[in-house]
Amino acid sequence: MSSSFSTPSGACALPDPNAATRDGEAGDAGEAPLPAALVSVRPTRLGGPARGDEEWVAEEVPIALEYNGLSHAVMLATPLDLEDFALGFSLSENLIGSPADLLDVEVQTRPQGVALQLRVTARCELMLKERRRTLAGRTGCGLCGTDSLDQVFRPPSRPLAPLAVDREQLIPVLSRAMRELSEAQPLQQRSGGIHAAAWCSPAGEVLMVREDVGRHNALDKLVGALARAQVDTAQGFAAVTSRASFEMVQKAAGAGISLLAAVSAPTHLAIRTAQACGLTLAGFVREGRATLYS
């Protein structure tokens, strides 16, 4: 895959040891830089002593996904890990059947935002033309672009293998994962406005993290990163810093992830979907406790 990345003046450069390559690296001369993931502002604080210090806030940028020149979706997202996002979104939305169907990704900065030019196989292009739609995504949207009820429920392409963790060990494992996840979010630590999704070992060790203003985007980025790294998703689980919605469960199950741990509550549709897929769903994972819903 080809890409063009650079860090603009004033951007918050945050290292991530989990990623081999990240959006924000130097691009070719003359190319427009990507927007920063965080932006410095000087707000006026009301109440308490007057302060004039700067504050970091999360950037939210329209990200257009164009497949073989066909405009497909516009999502609002953090302009970081965009190749992971392109692959993860394509897999999660069933736009491609495997990572091999995505032949190339080119990141283009435009005055209005960022365009991801995705080149896919002829088979996938034909499928996209048959269900072509243009949509405007928003932060945290669930079923953006779904135009019929038949498209809502997509069972995983293969049965989910249960994670080998004893019930007695589940609380220590999940607690470790959430603790390490909170320590592995540099954007969240600076801005306080970012979600994250983590890939964890069966022991709860956080191995990979992706951040975004949107919880669905963070999970898509994680799914893409796992696919690019050819990680066996039967050998771990995912932890997210959000509620567990239907879409989050479906994205996890579609990626072959058999356990999803969320810091907040699930929805009833998420629970029913997890039960139907054979996915273990844990909610309210915090402070040494968790609630199992499936």
PDB file of C-alpha atoms in Angstrom:
ATOM      1  CA  MET A   1       0.000   0.000   0.000  1.00  0.00           C
ATOM      2  CA  SER A   2       1.203   3.494  -0.764  1.00  0.00           C
ATOM      3  CA  SER A   3       0.599   6.504   1.441  1.00  0.00           C
ATOM      4  CA  SER A   4       1.752  10.050   2.005  1.00  0.00           C
ATOM      5  CA  PHE A   5       2.143  11.189   5.593  1.00  0.00           C
ATOM      6  CA  SER A   6       3.604  14.255   7.277  1.00  0.00           C
ATOM      7  CA  THR A   7       3.288  16.097  10.555  1.00  0.00           C
ATOM      8  CA  PRO A   8       2.156  19.755  10.344  1.00  0.00           C
ATOM      9  CA  SER A   9       3.680  22.508  12.429  1.00  0.00           C
ATOM     10  CA  GLY A  10       2.036  22.559  15.842  1.00  0.00           C
ATOM     11  CA  ALA A  11       0.927  18.934  15.672  1.00  0.00           C
ATOM     12  CA  CYS A  12       1.180  16.836  18.773  1.00  0.00           C
ATOM     13  CA  ALA A  13       3.760  14.162  17.999  1.00  0.00           C
ATOM     14  CA  LEU A  14       2.882  11.160  20.143  1.00  0.00           C
ATOM     15  CA  PRO A  15       4.938   7.989  19.839  1.00  0.00           C
ATOM     16  CA  ASP A  16       3.223   4.601  19.757  1.00  0.00           C
ATOM     17  CA  PRO A  17       5.481   1.583  20.205  1.00  0.00           C
ATOM     18  CA  ASN A  18       2.661  -0.757  19.117  1.00  0.00           C
ATOM     19  CA  ALA A  19       2.574   0.536  15.541  1.00  0.00           C
ATOM     20  CA  ALA A  20       5.267  -0.115  12.960  1.00  0.00           C
ATOM     21  CA  THR A  21       4.162   2.821  10.783  1.00  0.00           C
ATOM     22  CA  ARG A  22       1.780   5.579  11.762  1.00  0.00           C
ATOM     23  CA  ASP A  23       0.094   8.407   9.911  1.00  0.00           C
ATOM     24  CA  GLY A  24       2.186  11.449  10.721  1.00  0.00           C
ATOM     25  CA  GLU A  25       5.482  10.344   9.198  1.00  0.00           C
ATOM     26  CA  ALA A  26       7.234  12.539   6.646  1.00  0.00           C
ATOM     27  CA  GLY A  27       5.775  12.458   3.137  1.00  0.00           C
ATOM     28  CA  ASP A  28       7.080  13.451  -0.264  1.00  0.00           C
ATOM     29  CA  ALA A  29       8.169  17.023  -0.852  1.00  0.00           C
ATOM     30  CA  GLY A  30       5.379  19.378  -1.915  1.00  0.00           C
ATOM     31  CA  GLU A  31       2.508  17.252  -0.582  1.00  0.00           C
ATOM     32  CA  ALA A  32       0.000  18.841   1.776  1.00  0.00           C
ATOM     33  CA  PRO A  33       0.411  17.681   5.371  1.00  0.00           C
ATOM     34  CA  LEU A  34      -2.249  15.734   7.211  1.00  0.00           C
ATOM     35  CA  PRO A  35      -4.141  17.606   9.929  1.00  0.00           C
ATOM     36  CA  ALA A  36      -2.854  17.129  13.446  1.00  0.00           C
ATOM     37  CA  ALA A  37      -4.553  14.556  15.687  1.00  0.00           C
ATOM     38  CA  LEU A  38      -4.555  17.100  18.532  1.00  0.00           C
ATOM     39  CA  VAL A  39      -4.763  20.879  18.320  1.00  0.00           C
ATOM     40  CA  SER A  40      -3.659  23.421  20.927  1.00  0.00           C
ATOM     41  CA  VAL A  41      -6.266  26.003  22.031  1.00  0.00           C
ATOM     42  CA  ARG A  42      -6.407  28.649  24.763  1.00  0.00           C
ATOM     43  CA  PRO A  43      -9.915  28.545  26.235  1.00  0.00           C
ATOM     44  CA  THR A  44     -11.481  30.912  28.754  1.00  0.00           C
ATOM     45  CA  ARG A  45     -12.167  29.089  32.000  1.00  0.00           C
ATOM     46  CA  LEU A  46     -15.073  30.255  34.129  1.00  0.00           C
ATOM     47  CA  GLY A  47     -14.969  29.760  37.881  1.00  0.00           C
ATOM     48  CA  GLY A  48     -11.842  29.405  39.945  1.00  0.00           C
ATOM     49  CA  PRO A  49      -8.622  31.333  39.374  1.00  0.00           C
ATOM     50  CA  ALA A  50      -8.061  32.844  35.941  1.00  0.00           C
ATOM     51  CA  ARG A  51      -5.734  30.780  33.768  1.00  0.00           C
ATOM     52  CA  GLY A  52      -4.371  31.374  30.317  1.00  0.00           C
ATOM     53  CA  ASP A  53      -2.564  28.116  29.685  1.00  0.00           C
ATOM     54  CA  GLU A  54      -3.100  26.061  26.558  1.00  0.00           C
ATOM     55  CA  GLU A  55      -5.200  22.941  26.278  1.00  0.00           C
ATOM     56  CA  TRP A  56      -5.094  20.070  23.790  1.00  0.00           C
ATOM     57  CA  VAL A  57      -8.329  19.108  22.032  1.00  0.00           C
ATOM     58  CA  ALA A  58      -9.002  16.245  19.639  1.00  0.00           C
ATOM     59  CA  GLU A  59      -9.242  17.052  15.955  1.00  0.00           C
ATOM     60  CA  GLU A  60     -12.243  15.758  14.024  1.00  0.00           C
ATOM     61  CA  VAL A  61     -11.804  15.591  10.259  1.00  0.00           C
ATOM     62  CA  PRO A  62     -14.091  14.432   7.427  1.00  0.00           C
ATOM     63  CA  ILE A  63     -12.512  11.279   6.009  1.00  0.00           C
ATOM     64  CA  ALA A  64     -13.837  10.302   2.578  1.00  0.00           C
ATOM     65  CA  LEU A  65     -13.473   6.681   1.479  1.00  0.00           C
ATOM     66  CA  GLU A  66     -13.418   6.279  -2.291  1.00  0.00           C
ATOM     67  CA  TYR A  67     -13.231   2.821  -3.849  1.00  0.00           C
ATOM     68  CA  ASN A  68     -11.818   2.664  -7.380  1.00  0.00           C
ATOM     69  CA  GLY A  69     -12.885   6.263  -7.839  1.00  0.00           C
ATOM     70  CA  LEU A  70     -16.397   5.674  -6.463  1.00  0.00           C
ATOM     71  CA  SER A  71     -17.340   7.833  -3.480  1.00  0.00           C
ATOM     72  CA  HIS A  72     -18.715   5.543  -0.787  1.00  0.00           C
ATOM     73  CA  ALA A  73     -18.660   7.095   2.686  1.00  0.00           C
ATOM     74  CA  VAL A  74     -17.606  10.169   4.621  1.00  0.00           C
ATOM     75  CA  MET A  75     -16.775   9.549   8.267  1.00  0.00           C
ATOM     76  CA  LEU A  76     -15.708  12.016  10.932  1.00  0.00           C
ATOM     77  CA  ALA A  77     -12.540  10.656  12.490  1.00  0.00           C
ATOM     78  CA  THR A  78      -9.156  11.425  14.019  1.00  0.00           C
ATOM     79  CA  PRO A  79      -6.588  11.778  11.188  1.00  0.00           C
ATOM     80  CA  LEU A  80      -4.284   9.056  12.488  1.00  0.00           C
ATOM     81  CA  ASP A  81      -3.719   5.413  11.466  1.00  0.00           C
ATOM     82  CA  LEU A  82      -5.671   5.998   8.279  1.00  0.00           C
ATOM     83  CA  GLU A  83      -4.402   2.899   6.466  1.00  0.00           C
ATOM     84  CA  ASP A  84      -5.605   0.802   9.405  1.00  0.00           C
ATOM     85  CA  PHE A  85      -8.931   2.636   9.240  1.00  0.00           C
ATOM     86  CA  ALA A  86      -9.264   2.044   5.498  1.00  0.00           C
ATOM     87  CA  LEU A  87      -8.699  -1.695   5.829  1.00  0.00           C
ATOM     88  CA  GLY A  88     -10.678  -2.136   9.045  1.00  0.00           C
ATOM     89  CA  PHE A  89     -13.690  -0.172   7.768  1.00  0.00           C
ATOM     90  CA  SER A  90     -13.665  -2.114   4.502  1.00  0.00           C
ATOM     91  CA  LEU A  91     -13.608  -5.441   6.345  1.00  0.00           C
ATOM     92  CA  SER A  92     -16.115  -4.447   9.040  1.00  0.00           C
ATOM     93  CA  GLU A  93     -18.592  -3.106   6.484  1.00  0.00           C
ATOM     94  CA  ASN A  94     -18.234  -6.244   4.344  1.00  0.00           C
ATOM     95  CA  LEU A  95     -16.993  -4.197   1.393  1.00  0.00           C
ATOM     96  CA  ILE A  96     -14.101  -6.598   0.838  1.00  0.00           C
ATOM     97  CA  GLY A  97     -13.837 -10.275   1.638  1.00  0.00           C
ATOM     98  CA  SER A  98     -10.234 -10.316   2.852  1.00  0.00           C
ATOM     99  CA  PRO A  99      -7.236  -7.985   3.226  1.00  0.00           C
ATOM    100  CA  ALA A 100      -5.989  -9.233  -0.145  1.00  0.00           C
ATOM    101  CA  ASP A 101      -8.967  -7.525  -1.821  1.00  0.00           C
ATOM    102  CA  LEU A 102      -7.585  -4.118  -0.844  1.00  0.00           C
ATOM    103  CA  LEU A 103      -4.793  -3.597  -3.341  1.00  0.00           C
ATOM    104  CA  ASP A 104      -3.654  -0.089  -2.459  1.00  0.00           C
ATOM    105  CA  VAL A 105      -4.462   2.939  -0.285  1.00  0.00           C
ATOM    106  CA  GLU A 106      -3.497   6.501  -1.123  1.00  0.00           C
ATOM    107  CA  VAL A 107      -4.053   9.227   1.463  1.00  0.00           C
ATOM    108  CA  GLN A 108      -4.876  12.616  -0.059  1.00  0.00           C
ATOM    109  CA  THR A 109      -5.297  15.832   1.905  1.00  0.00           C
ATOM    110  CA  ARG A 110      -7.897  18.208   0.528  1.00  0.00           C
ATOM    111  CA  PRO A 111      -9.132  21.634   1.652  1.00  0.00           C
ATOM    112  CA  GLN A 112     -12.275  20.094   3.129  1.00  0.00           C
ATOM    113  CA  GLY A 113     -10.633  17.078   4.775  1.00  0.00           C
ATOM    114  CA  VAL A 114      -8.854  13.850   3.846  1.00  0.00           C
ATOM    115  CA  ALA A 115      -9.659  11.407   1.056  1.00  0.00           C
ATOM    116  CA  LEU A 116      -8.674   7.769   1.175  1.00  0.00           C
ATOM    117  CA  GLN A 117      -8.330   6.440  -2.357  1.00  0.00           C
ATOM    118  CA  LEU A 118      -8.781   2.679  -2.056  1.00  0.00           C
ATOM    119  CA  ARG A 119      -8.045   0.387  -4.972  1.00  0.00           C
ATOM    120  CA  VAL A 120      -9.899  -2.920  -4.687  1.00  0.00           C
ATOM    121  CA  THR A 121     -10.299  -5.998  -6.871  1.00  0.00           C
ATOM    122  CA  ALA A 122     -12.705  -6.028  -9.803  1.00  0.00           C
ATOM    123  CA  ARG A 123     -14.996  -8.402  -7.920  1.00  0.00           C
ATOM    124  CA  CYS A 124     -15.286  -6.007  -5.003  1.00  0.00           C
ATOM    125  CA  GLU A 125     -15.808  -3.048  -7.331  1.00  0.00           C
ATOM    126  CA  LEU A 126     -18.713  -4.835  -8.980  1.00  0.00           C
ATOM    127  CA  MET A 127     -20.245  -5.563  -5.585  1.00  0.00           C
ATOM    128  CA  LEU A 128     -19.801  -1.922  -4.561  1.00  0.00           C
ATOM    129  CA  LYS A 129     -21.490  -0.688  -7.714  1.00  0.00           C
ATOM    130  CA  GLU A 130     -24.454  -2.918  -7.015  1.00  0.00           C
ATOM    131  CA  ARG A 131     -24.932  -1.473  -3.534  1.00  0.00           C
ATOM    132  CA  ARG A 132     -23.398   1.936  -4.152  1.00  0.00           C
ATOM    133  CA  ARG A 133     -24.391   4.621  -1.735  1.00  0.00           C
ATOM    134  CA  THR A 134     -23.024   7.964  -0.608  1.00  0.00           C
ATOM    135  CA  LEU A 135     -23.446   8.773   3.055  1.00  0.00           C
ATOM    136  CA  ALA A 136     -22.299  11.289   5.637  1.00  0.00           C
ATOM    137  CA  GLY A 137     -20.950   9.635   8.771  1.00  0.00           C
ATOM    138  CA  ARG A 138     -20.935  11.243  12.177  1.00  0.00           C
ATOM    139  CA  THR A 139     -18.999  10.505  15.323  1.00  0.00           C
ATOM    140  CA  GLY A 140     -20.356   7.356  16.980  1.00  0.00           C
ATOM    141  CA  CYS A 141     -22.829   6.554  14.193  1.00  0.00           C
ATOM    142  CA  GLY A 142     -24.009   2.988  14.137  1.00  0.00           C
ATOM    143  CA  LEU A 143     -25.670   1.978  10.884  1.00  0.00           C
ATOM    144  CA  CYS A 144     -24.456   4.703   8.530  1.00  0.00           C
ATOM    145  CA  GLY A 145     -25.174   3.788   4.937  1.00  0.00           C
ATOM    146  CA  THR A 146     -27.334   0.735   5.599  1.00  0.00           C
ATOM    147  CA  ASP A 147     -30.240   1.079   3.193  1.00  0.00           C
ATOM    148  CA  SER A 148     -32.249  -2.047   3.974  1.00  0.00           C
ATOM    149  CA  LEU A 149     -32.988  -4.289   6.948  1.00  0.00           C
ATOM    150  CA  ASP A 150     -31.354  -7.192   5.136  1.00  0.00           C
ATOM    151  CA  GLN A 151     -28.003  -5.400   5.432  1.00  0.00           C
ATOM    152  CA  VAL A 152     -28.187  -4.896   9.195  1.00  0.00           C
ATOM    153  CA  PHE A 153     -27.367  -8.357  10.539  1.00  0.00           C
ATOM    154  CA  ARG A 154     -24.239  -9.981   9.148  1.00  0.00           C
ATOM    155  CA  PRO A 155     -23.256 -13.216  10.894  1.00  0.00           C
ATOM    156  CA  PRO A 156     -19.506 -13.896  11.109  1.00  0.00           C
ATOM    157  CA  SER A 157     -18.095 -15.807   8.164  1.00  0.00           C
ATOM    158  CA  ARG A 158     -16.629 -18.442  10.490  1.00  0.00           C
ATOM    159  CA  PRO A 159     -17.552 -19.765  13.949  1.00  0.00           C
ATOM    160  CA  LEU A 160     -15.911 -17.950  16.834  1.00  0.00           C
ATOM    161  CA  ALA A 161     -13.447 -20.008  18.854  1.00  0.00           C
ATOM    162  CA  PRO A 162     -13.974 -19.464  22.601  1.00  0.00           C
ATOM    163  CA  LEU A 163     -11.079 -17.771  24.363  1.00  0.00           C
ATOM    164  CA  ALA A 164      -9.228 -20.090  26.727  1.00  0.00           C
ATOM    165  CA  VAL A 165      -9.694 -18.127  29.959  1.00  0.00           C
ATOM    166  CA  ASP A 166     -11.150 -19.730  33.094  1.00  0.00           C
ATOM    167  CA  ARG A 167     -14.159 -17.977  34.608  1.00  0.00           C
ATOM    168  CA  GLU A 168     -12.214 -17.560  37.869  1.00  0.00           C
ATOM    169  CA  GLN A 169      -9.437 -15.711  36.026  1.00  0.00           C
ATOM    170  CA  LEU A 170     -11.694 -13.471  33.973  1.00  0.00           C
ATOM    171  CA  ILE A 171     -11.864 -10.572  36.435  1.00  0.00           C
ATOM    172  CA  PRO A 172      -8.052 -10.306  36.881  1.00  0.00           C
ATOM    173  CA  VAL A 173      -7.556 -10.626  33.119  1.00  0.00           C
ATOM    174  CA  LEU A 174     -10.133  -7.970  32.207  1.00  0.00           C
ATOM    175  CA  SER A 175      -8.991  -5.657  34.991  1.00  0.00           C
ATOM    176  CA  ARG A 176      -5.405  -5.816  33.766  1.00  0.00           C
ATOM    177  CA  ALA A 177      -6.531  -5.085  30.213  1.00  0.00           C
ATOM    178  CA  MET A 178      -8.524  -1.991  31.203  1.00  0.00           C
ATOM    179  CA  ARG A 179      -5.743  -0.741  33.456  1.00  0.00           C
ATOM    180  CA  GLU A 180      -3.107  -1.097  30.746  1.00  0.00           C
ATOM    181  CA  LEU A 181      -5.464   0.380  28.150  1.00  0.00           C
ATOM    182  CA  SER A 182      -5.940   3.537  30.217  1.00  0.00           C
ATOM    183  CA  GLU A 183      -2.153   3.884  30.397  1.00  0.00           C
ATOM    184  CA  ALA A 184      -1.694   3.385  26.642  1.00  0.00           C
ATOM    185  CA  GLN A 185      -3.823   6.270  25.346  1.00  0.00           C
ATOM    186  CA  PRO A 186      -1.553   9.268  24.710  1.00  0.00           C
ATOM    187  CA  LEU A 187      -4.241  11.226  22.827  1.00  0.00           C
ATOM    188  CA  GLN A 188      -6.822  10.661  25.552  1.00  0.00           C
ATOM    189  CA  GLN A 189      -4.358  11.584  28.277  1.00  0.00           C
ATOM    190  CA  ARG A 190      -3.768  14.958  26.646  1.00  0.00           C
ATOM    191  CA  SER A 191      -7.257  15.806  25.413  1.00  0.00           C
ATOM    192  CA  GLY A 192      -9.767  13.813  27.456  1.00  0.00           C
ATOM    193  CA  GLY A 193     -11.946  13.374  24.369  1.00  0.00           C
ATOM    194  CA  ILE A 194     -10.749  10.212  22.641  1.00  0.00           C
ATOM    195  CA  HIS A 195     -11.976   6.610  22.576  1.00  0.00           C
ATOM    196  CA  ALA A 196      -9.679   3.615  22.226  1.00  0.00           C
ATOM    197  CA  ALA A 197      -9.793  -0.044  21.272  1.00  0.00           C
ATOM    198  CA  ALA A 198      -7.117  -2.481  22.394  1.00  0.00           C
ATOM    199  CA  TRP A 199      -6.004  -5.944  21.397  1.00  0.00           C
ATOM    200  CA  CYS A 200      -5.138  -8.007  24.453  1.00  0.00           C
ATOM    201  CA  SER A 201      -3.484 -11.342  25.112  1.00  0.00           C
ATOM    202  CA  PRO A 202      -5.404 -14.109  26.960  1.00  0.00           C
ATOM    203  CA  ALA A 203      -3.561 -12.909  30.090  1.00  0.00           C
ATOM    204  CA  GLY A 204      -4.888  -9.368  29.665  1.00  0.00           C
ATOM    205  CA  GLU A 205      -1.682  -7.773  28.379  1.00  0.00           C
ATOM    206  CA  VAL A 206      -2.431  -4.903  26.013  1.00  0.00           C
ATOM    207  CA  LEU A 207      -0.534  -5.554  22.779  1.00  0.00           C
ATOM    208  CA  MET A 208      -1.989  -2.965  20.392  1.00  0.00           C
ATOM    209  CA  VAL A 209      -4.068   0.199  20.775  1.00  0.00           C
ATOM    210  CA  ARG A 210      -5.833   2.465  18.312  1.00  0.00           C
ATOM    211  CA  GLU A 211      -7.458   5.798  19.254  1.00  0.00           C
ATOM    212  CA  ASP A 212     -10.147   7.926  17.621  1.00  0.00           C
ATOM    213  CA  VAL A 213     -12.865  10.415  18.515  1.00  0.00           C
ATOM    214  CA  GLY A 214     -15.368   7.766  17.401  1.00  0.00           C
ATOM    215  CA  ARG A 215     -15.638   4.440  19.213  1.00  0.00           C
ATOM    216  CA  HIS A 216     -16.555   2.639  15.972  1.00  0.00           C
ATOM    217  CA  ASN A 217     -13.599   4.231  14.203  1.00  0.00           C
ATOM    218  CA  ALA A 218     -11.213   3.141  16.959  1.00  0.00           C
ATOM    219  CA  LEU A 219     -12.411  -0.443  16.622  1.00  0.00           C
ATOM    220  CA  ASP A 220     -12.191  -0.297  12.821  1.00  0.00           C
ATOM    221  CA  LYS A 221      -8.606   0.941  13.121  1.00  0.00           C
ATOM    222  CA  LEU A 222      -7.806  -1.926  15.472  1.00  0.00           C
ATOM    223  CA  VAL A 223      -9.411  -4.472  13.123  1.00  0.00           C
ATOM    224  CA  GLY A 224      -7.358  -3.069  10.255  1.00  0.00           C
ATOM    225  CA  ALA A 225      -4.136  -3.123  12.258  1.00  0.00           C
ATOM    226  CA  LEU A 226      -4.749  -6.742  13.276  1.00  0.00           C
ATOM    227  CA  ALA A 227      -5.433  -7.737   9.679  1.00  0.00           C
ATOM    228  CA  ARG A 228      -2.313  -5.952   8.391  1.00  0.00           C
ATOM    229  CA  ALA A 229      -0.201  -7.676  11.051  1.00  0.00           C
ATOM    230  CA  GLN A 230      -1.871 -11.043  10.288  1.00  0.00           C
ATOM    231  CA  VAL A 231      -2.751 -11.540  13.950  1.00  0.00           C
ATOM    232  CA  ASP A 232      -4.698 -14.681  14.855  1.00  0.00           C
ATOM    233  CA  THR A 233      -7.769 -13.113  16.460  1.00  0.00           C
ATOM    234  CA  ALA A 234      -8.636 -16.396  18.162  1.00  0.00           C
ATOM    235  CA  GLN A 235      -5.633 -15.848  20.446  1.00  0.00           C
ATOM    236  CA  GLY A 236      -6.815 -12.788  22.351  1.00  0.00           C
ATOM    237  CA  PHE A 237      -9.671 -10.363  22.928  1.00  0.00           C
ATOM    238  CA  ALA A 238     -10.647  -6.745  22.425  1.00  0.00           C
ATOM    239  CA  ALA A 239     -11.231  -4.072  25.076  1.00  0.00           C
ATOM    240  CA  VAL A 240     -12.953  -0.754  24.332  1.00  0.00           C
ATOM    241  CA  THR A 241     -13.395   2.478  26.281  1.00  0.00           C
ATOM    242  CA  SER A 242     -17.063   2.863  25.388  1.00  0.00           C
ATOM    243  CA  ARG A 243     -20.445   1.242  25.632  1.00  0.00           C
ATOM    244  CA  ALA A 244     -20.978  -1.977  23.715  1.00  0.00           C
ATOM    245  CA  SER A 245     -23.407  -1.204  20.917  1.00  0.00           C
ATOM    246  CA  PHE A 246     -24.730  -3.630  18.322  1.00  0.00           C
ATOM    247  CA  GLU A 247     -22.251  -2.358  15.753  1.00  0.00           C
ATOM    248  CA  MET A 248     -19.296  -2.825  18.092  1.00  0.00           C
ATOM    249  CA  VAL A 249     -20.296  -6.441  18.719  1.00  0.00           C
ATOM    250  CA  GLN A 250     -20.825  -7.097  15.021  1.00  0.00           C
ATOM    251  CA  LYS A 251     -17.480  -5.579  14.049  1.00  0.00           C
ATOM    252  CA  ALA A 252     -15.676  -7.665  16.694  1.00  0.00           C
ATOM    253  CA  ALA A 253     -17.426 -10.891  15.698  1.00  0.00           C
ATOM    254  CA  GLY A 254     -16.779 -10.222  12.013  1.00  0.00           C
ATOM    255  CA  ALA A 255     -13.061  -9.940  12.785  1.00  0.00           C
ATOM    256  CA  GLY A 256     -13.081 -13.309  14.542  1.00  0.00           C
ATOM    257  CA  ILE A 257     -12.805 -11.795  18.030  1.00  0.00           C
ATOM    258  CA  SER A 258     -14.646 -13.998  20.518  1.00  0.00           C
ATOM    259  CA  LEU A 259     -14.555 -11.730  23.598  1.00  0.00           C
ATOM    260  CA  LEU A 260     -15.363  -8.023  23.745  1.00  0.00           C
ATOM    261  CA  ALA A 261     -14.843  -6.149  27.019  1.00  0.00           C
ATOM    262  CA  ALA A 262     -16.423  -2.703  27.342  1.00  0.00           C
ATOM    263  CA  VAL A 263     -15.976  -0.179  30.113  1.00  0.00           C
ATOM    264  CA  SER A 264     -19.628   0.834  29.885  1.00  0.00           C
ATOM    265  CA  ALA A 265     -23.049  -0.716  29.243  1.00  0.00           C
ATOM    266  CA  PRO A 266     -24.230  -2.844  26.334  1.00  0.00           C
ATOM    267  CA  THR A 267     -27.487  -2.423  24.464  1.00  0.00           C
ATOM    268  CA  HIS A 268     -30.066  -5.188  24.311  1.00  0.00           C
ATOM    269  CA  LEU A 269     -29.475  -5.639  20.575  1.00  0.00           C
ATOM    270  CA  ALA A 270     -25.751  -5.963  21.271  1.00  0.00           C
ATOM    271  CA  ILE A 271     -26.457  -8.696  23.831  1.00  0.00           C
ATOM    272  CA  ARG A 272     -28.761 -10.593  21.461  1.00  0.00           C
ATOM    273  CA  THR A 273     -26.216 -10.305  18.660  1.00  0.00           C
ATOM    274  CA  ALA A 274     -23.385 -11.518  20.902  1.00  0.00           C
ATOM    275  CA  GLN A 275     -25.465 -14.508  21.962  1.00  0.00           C
ATOM    276  CA  ALA A 276     -26.306 -15.337  18.353  1.00  0.00           C
ATOM    277  CA  CYS A 277     -22.656 -15.060  17.275  1.00  0.00           C
ATOM    278  CA  GLY A 278     -21.236 -16.973  20.231  1.00  0.00           C
ATOM    279  CA  LEU A 279     -19.277 -13.915  21.388  1.00  0.00           C
ATOM    280  CA  THR A 280     -18.566 -13.378  25.073  1.00  0.00           C
ATOM    281  CA  LEU A 281     -19.692  -9.852  25.955  1.00  0.00           C
ATOM    282  CA  ALA A 282     -18.515  -8.192  29.170  1.00  0.00           C
ATOM    283  CA  GLY A 283     -19.767  -4.763  30.198  1.00  0.00           C
ATOM    284  CA  PHE A 284     -19.039  -2.371  33.070  1.00  0.00           C
ATOM    285  CA  VAL A 285     -15.469  -3.672  33.204  1.00  0.00           C
ATOM    286  CA  ARG A 286     -13.931  -1.407  35.817  1.00  0.00           C
ATOM    287  CA  GLU A 287     -12.464  -1.415  39.310  1.00  0.00           C
ATOM    288  CA  GLY A 288     -12.121  -5.174  39.643  1.00  0.00           C
ATOM    289  CA  ARG A 289     -15.605  -6.071  38.448  1.00  0.00           C
ATOM    290  CA  ALA A 290     -17.427  -6.959  35.252  1.00  0.00           C
ATOM    291  CA  THR A 291     -20.865  -8.073  34.099  1.00  0.00           C
ATOM    292  CA  LEU A 292     -21.172 -10.945  31.621  1.00  0.00           C
ATOM    293  CA  TYR A 293     -24.101 -10.635  29.217  1.00  0.00           C
ATOM    294  CA  SER A 294     -23.381 -13.570  26.949  1.00  0.00           C
TER     295      SER A 294
END
